[in-house]
Tab-separated table of C-alpha atoms in Angstrom:
chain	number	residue	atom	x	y	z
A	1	UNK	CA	-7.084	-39.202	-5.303
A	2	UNK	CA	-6.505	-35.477	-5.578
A	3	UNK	CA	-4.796	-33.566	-2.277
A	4	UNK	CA	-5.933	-30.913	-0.180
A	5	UNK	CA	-7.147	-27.641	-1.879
A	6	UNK	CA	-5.005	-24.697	-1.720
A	7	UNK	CA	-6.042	-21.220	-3.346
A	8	UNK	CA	-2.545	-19.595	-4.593
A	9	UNK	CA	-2.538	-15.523	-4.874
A	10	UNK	CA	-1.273	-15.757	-8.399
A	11	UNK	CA	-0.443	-12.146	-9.190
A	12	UNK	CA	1.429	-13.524	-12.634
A	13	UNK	CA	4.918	-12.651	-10.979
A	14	UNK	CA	7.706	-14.513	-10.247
A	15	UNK	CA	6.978	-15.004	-6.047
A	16	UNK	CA	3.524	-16.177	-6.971
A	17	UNK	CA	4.470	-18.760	-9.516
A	18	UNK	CA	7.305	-19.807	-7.217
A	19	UNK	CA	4.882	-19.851	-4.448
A	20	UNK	CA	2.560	-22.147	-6.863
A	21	UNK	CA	4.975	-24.664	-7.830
A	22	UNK	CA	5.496	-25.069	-4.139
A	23	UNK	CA	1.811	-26.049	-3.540
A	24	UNK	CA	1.972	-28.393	-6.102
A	25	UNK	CA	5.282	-29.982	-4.976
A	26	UNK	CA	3.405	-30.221	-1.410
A	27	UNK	CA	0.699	-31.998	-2.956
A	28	UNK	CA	-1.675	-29.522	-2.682
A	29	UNK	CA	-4.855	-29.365	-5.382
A	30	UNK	CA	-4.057	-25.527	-6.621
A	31	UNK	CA	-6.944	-23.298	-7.197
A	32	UNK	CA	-5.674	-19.889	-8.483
A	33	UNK	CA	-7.408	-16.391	-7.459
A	34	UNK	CA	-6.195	-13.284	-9.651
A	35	UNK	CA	-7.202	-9.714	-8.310
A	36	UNK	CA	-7.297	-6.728	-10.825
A	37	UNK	CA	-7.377	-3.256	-8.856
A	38	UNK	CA	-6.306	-1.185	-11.777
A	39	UNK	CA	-2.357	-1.454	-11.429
A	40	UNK	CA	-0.480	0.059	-14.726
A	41	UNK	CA	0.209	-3.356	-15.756
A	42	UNK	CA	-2.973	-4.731	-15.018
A	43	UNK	CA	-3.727	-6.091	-18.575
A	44	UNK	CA	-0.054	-7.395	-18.868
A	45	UNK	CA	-0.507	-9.813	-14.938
A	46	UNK	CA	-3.838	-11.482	-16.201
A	47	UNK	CA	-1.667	-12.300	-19.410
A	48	UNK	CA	0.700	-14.018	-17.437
A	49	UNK	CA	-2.034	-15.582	-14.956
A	50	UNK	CA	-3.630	-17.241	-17.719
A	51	UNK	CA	0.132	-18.466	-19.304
A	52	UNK	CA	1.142	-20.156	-16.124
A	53	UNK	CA	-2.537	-21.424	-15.662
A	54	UNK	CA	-1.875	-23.133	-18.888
A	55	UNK	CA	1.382	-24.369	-18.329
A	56	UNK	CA	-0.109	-26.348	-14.985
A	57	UNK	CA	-3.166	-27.094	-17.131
A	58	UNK	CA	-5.489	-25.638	-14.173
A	59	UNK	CA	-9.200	-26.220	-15.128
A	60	UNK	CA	-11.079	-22.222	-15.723
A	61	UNK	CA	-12.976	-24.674	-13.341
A	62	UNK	CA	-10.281	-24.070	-10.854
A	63	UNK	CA	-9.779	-20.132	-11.727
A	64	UNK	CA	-11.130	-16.872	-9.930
A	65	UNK	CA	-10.765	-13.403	-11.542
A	66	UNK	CA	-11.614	-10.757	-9.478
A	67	UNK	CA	-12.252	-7.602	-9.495
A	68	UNK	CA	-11.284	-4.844	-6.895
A	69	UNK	CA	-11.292	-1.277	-8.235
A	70	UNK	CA	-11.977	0.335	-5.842
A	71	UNK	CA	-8.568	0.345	-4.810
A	72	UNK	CA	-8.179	2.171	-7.963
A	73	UNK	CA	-10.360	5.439	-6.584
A	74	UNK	CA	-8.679	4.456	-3.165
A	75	UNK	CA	-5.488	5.718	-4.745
A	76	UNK	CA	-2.328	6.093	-2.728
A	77	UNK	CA	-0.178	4.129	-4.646
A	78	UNK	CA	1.879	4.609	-7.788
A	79	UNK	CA	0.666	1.342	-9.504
A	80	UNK	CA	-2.920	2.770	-9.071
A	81	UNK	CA	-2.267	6.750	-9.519
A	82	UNK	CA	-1.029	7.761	-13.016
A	83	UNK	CA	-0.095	10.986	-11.047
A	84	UNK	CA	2.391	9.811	-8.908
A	85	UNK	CA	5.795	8.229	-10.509
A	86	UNK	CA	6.950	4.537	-9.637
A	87	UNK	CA	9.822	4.999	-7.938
A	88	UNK	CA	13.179	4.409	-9.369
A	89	UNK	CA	15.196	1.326	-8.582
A	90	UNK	CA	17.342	2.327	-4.937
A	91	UNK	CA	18.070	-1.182	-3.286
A	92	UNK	CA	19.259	0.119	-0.045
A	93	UNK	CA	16.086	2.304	0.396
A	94	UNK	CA	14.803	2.076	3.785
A	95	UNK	CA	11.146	2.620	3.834
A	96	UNK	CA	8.154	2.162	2.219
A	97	UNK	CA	8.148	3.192	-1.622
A	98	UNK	CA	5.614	4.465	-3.741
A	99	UNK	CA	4.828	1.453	-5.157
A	100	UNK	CA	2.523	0.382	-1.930
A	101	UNK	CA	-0.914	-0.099	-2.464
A	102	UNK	CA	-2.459	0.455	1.303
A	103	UNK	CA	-3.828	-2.733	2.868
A	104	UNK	CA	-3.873	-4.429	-0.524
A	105	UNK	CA	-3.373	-8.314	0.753
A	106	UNK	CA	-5.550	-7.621	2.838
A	107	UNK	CA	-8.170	-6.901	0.807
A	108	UNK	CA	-7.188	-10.032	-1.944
A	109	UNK	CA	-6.668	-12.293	1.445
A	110	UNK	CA	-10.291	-11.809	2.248
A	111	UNK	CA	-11.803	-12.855	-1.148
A	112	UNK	CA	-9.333	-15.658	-0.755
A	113	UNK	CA	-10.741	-16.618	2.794
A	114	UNK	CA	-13.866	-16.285	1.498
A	115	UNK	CA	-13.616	-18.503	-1.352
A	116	UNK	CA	-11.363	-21.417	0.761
A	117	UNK	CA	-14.619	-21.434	2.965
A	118	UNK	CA	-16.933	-22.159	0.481
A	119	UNK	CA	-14.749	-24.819	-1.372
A	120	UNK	CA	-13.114	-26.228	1.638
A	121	UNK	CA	-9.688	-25.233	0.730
A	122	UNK	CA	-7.095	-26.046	3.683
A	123	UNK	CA	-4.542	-23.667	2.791
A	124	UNK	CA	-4.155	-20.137	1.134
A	125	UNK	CA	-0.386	-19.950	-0.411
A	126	UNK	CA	0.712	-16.204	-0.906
A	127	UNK	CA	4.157	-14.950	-2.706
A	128	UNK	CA	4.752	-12.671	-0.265
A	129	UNK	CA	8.731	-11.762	0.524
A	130	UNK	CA	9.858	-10.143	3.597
A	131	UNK	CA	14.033	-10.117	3.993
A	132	UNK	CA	14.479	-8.808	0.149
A	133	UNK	CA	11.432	-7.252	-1.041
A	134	UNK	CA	9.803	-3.274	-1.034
A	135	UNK	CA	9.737	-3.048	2.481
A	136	UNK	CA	5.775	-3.566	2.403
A	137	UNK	CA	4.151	-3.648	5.649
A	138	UNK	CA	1.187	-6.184	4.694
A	139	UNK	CA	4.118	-8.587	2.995
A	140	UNK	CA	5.524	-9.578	6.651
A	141	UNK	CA	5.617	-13.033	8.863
A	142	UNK	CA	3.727	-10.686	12.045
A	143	UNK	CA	0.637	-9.548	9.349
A	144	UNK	CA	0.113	-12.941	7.956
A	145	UNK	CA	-0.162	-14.139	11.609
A	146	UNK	CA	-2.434	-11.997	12.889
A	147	UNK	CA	-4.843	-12.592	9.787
A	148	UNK	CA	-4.925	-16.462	10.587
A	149	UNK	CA	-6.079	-15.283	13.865
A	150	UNK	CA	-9.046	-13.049	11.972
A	151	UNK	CA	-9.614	-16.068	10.109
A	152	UNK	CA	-9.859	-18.280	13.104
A	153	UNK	CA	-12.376	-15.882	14.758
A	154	UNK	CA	-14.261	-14.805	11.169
A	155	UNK	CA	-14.846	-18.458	9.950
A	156	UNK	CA	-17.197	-21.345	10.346
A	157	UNK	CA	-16.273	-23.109	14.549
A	158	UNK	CA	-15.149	-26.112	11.843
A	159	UNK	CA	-13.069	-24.312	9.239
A	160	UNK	CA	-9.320	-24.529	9.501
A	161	UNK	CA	-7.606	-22.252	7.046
A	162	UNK	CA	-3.974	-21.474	7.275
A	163	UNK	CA	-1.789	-18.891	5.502
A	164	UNK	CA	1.370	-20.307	3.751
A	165	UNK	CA	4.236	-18.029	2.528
A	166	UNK	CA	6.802	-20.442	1.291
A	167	UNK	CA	8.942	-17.137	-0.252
A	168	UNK	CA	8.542	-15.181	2.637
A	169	UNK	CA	12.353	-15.800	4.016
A	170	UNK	CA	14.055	-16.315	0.827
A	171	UNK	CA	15.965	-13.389	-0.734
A	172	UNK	CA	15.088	-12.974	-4.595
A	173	UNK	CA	18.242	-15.075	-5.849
A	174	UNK	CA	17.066	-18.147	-3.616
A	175	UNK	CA	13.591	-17.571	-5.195
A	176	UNK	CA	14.842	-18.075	-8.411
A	177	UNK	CA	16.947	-21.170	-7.422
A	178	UNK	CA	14.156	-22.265	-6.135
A	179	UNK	CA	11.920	-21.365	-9.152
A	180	UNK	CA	14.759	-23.409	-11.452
A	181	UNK	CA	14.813	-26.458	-9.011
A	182	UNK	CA	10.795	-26.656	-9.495
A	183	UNK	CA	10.665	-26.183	-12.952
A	184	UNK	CA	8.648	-23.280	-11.901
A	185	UNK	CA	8.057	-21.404	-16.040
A	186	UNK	CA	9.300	-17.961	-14.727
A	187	UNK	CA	9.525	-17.000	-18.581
A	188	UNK	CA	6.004	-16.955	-18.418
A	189	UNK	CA	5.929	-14.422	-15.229
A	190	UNK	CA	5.377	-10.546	-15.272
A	191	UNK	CA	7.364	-8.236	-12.504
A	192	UNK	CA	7.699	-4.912	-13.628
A	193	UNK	CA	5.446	-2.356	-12.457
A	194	UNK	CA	4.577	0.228	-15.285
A	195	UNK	CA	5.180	-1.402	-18.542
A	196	UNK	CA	3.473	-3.982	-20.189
A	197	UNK	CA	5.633	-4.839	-23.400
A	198	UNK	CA	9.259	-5.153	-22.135
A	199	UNK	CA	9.785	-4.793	-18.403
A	200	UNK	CA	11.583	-1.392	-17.814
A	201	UNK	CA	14.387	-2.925	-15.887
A	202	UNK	CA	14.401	0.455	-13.140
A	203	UNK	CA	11.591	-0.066	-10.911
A	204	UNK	CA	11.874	-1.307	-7.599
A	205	UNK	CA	10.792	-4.298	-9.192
A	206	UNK	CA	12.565	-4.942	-12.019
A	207	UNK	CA	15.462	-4.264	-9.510
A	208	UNK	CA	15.242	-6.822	-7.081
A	209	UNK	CA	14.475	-9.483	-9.736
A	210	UNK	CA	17.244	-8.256	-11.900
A	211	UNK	CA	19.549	-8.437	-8.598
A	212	UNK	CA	17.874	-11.708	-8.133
A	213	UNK	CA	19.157	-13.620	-11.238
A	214	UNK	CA	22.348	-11.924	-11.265
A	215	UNK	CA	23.198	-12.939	-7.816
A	216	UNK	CA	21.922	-16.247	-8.855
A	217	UNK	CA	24.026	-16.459	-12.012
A	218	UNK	CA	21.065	-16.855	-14.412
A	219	UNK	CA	19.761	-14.894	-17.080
A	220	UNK	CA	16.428	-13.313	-16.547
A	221	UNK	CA	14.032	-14.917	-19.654
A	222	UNK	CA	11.496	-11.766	-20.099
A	223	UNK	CA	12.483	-9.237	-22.187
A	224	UNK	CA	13.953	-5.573	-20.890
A	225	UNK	CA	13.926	-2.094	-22.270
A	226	UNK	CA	17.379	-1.777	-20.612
A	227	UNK	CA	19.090	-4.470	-18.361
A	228	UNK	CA	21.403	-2.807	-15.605
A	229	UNK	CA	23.567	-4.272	-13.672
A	230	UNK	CA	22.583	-4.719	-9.799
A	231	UNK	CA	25.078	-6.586	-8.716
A	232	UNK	CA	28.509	-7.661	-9.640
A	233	UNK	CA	30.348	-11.380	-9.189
């Protein structure tokens, strides 16, 4: 008898597909929503969606793609503007970096709500990390809160949806422990933000999962232009 349905926001990184294995180690049924809104590595993500779909042998049955492009002609964000540079790996930055794509989870949370409604999904799991990542303001505890509360008041008087963000503590090193301890295939995840053939290794991305598996004494399993060092035994 199959478990409760829970929609994972499977981006194709590592927090996602950490976030994934979770559900399934829960017991949850996973059905996996993947947003395109015209990031630089758009076409590399749905690569890596599809891999780790496969790995979990996940039905297309079981599989949204969706499109939201407008938040390409939104702009404000260096994943969606060509014009502005991703910003260069600085791990004790402070605020919020380029890289921020303005309300984005919000925007992928409501297709997600929207979908859990109509399938009866119990849960919506989301890779979202608040005490090592970018400093985005839609990735913390207080904003997934206040969205359940949306839902609550947005939803059928019988729907119960709730938000789970079993990353959302963890620093990047734990993730990866806890990636390794779920046989979760993070050589099949995508992080960097503006290439698609090797990661670039000095984004803000590449950064903190660099630091990540460092810190964690592993070796990262995608391939790198260049691999710095973030952190030293």
């Amino acid at each position: 008898m199959p478990g409760p349905k829970g929609i994972i926001l499977l981006s194709g990184g590592m927090d996602s597909c950490v976030s994934l294995a979770e559900a399934i180690h829960q017991g949850f049924e996973p059905w996996l929503l993947h947003v395109n809104y015209g990031q630089r590595t758009e076409n590399r993500e749905l690569t890596s969606f599809r891999a780790i779909a496969s790995h979990y042998q996940i039905p297309v049955s079981r599989q949204l793609i969706s499109d939201i492009s407008h938040l390409l002609k939104i702009g404000g964000s260096s994943l969606t503007d060509s014009h502005v540079p991703v910003s260069e790996a600085d791990l004790n930055y402070q605020g919020i970096p380029t890289s921020y794509v303005p309300f984005r989870n919000a925007n992928i949370l409501a297709i997600a709500v929207s979908w859990a409604e109509v399938i009866g999904a119990s849960a919506i799991f989301i890779g979202a990390v608040e005490e090592d990542s970018s400093g985005y303001p839609d990735c913390r505890a207080s904003f997934f809160k206040a969205y359940e509360t949306m839902i609550d008041e947005g939803t059928r008087p019988e729907t119960t949806i709730r938000i789970q963000t079993p990353v959302i503590r963890l620093t990047k090193s734990e993730i990866v422990r806890k990636g390794m301890e779920l046989k979760a295939p993070l050589h099949l995840t995508w992080s960097c933000y503006q290439s698609e053939e090797a990661a670039c290794g000095h984004c803000d991305s590449c950064a903190l999962r660099l630091r990540g598996f460092q810190i964690a004494g592993l070796e990262d399993p995608i391939p790198y232009r260049d691999r710095p060092v973030y952190f030293r035994a």
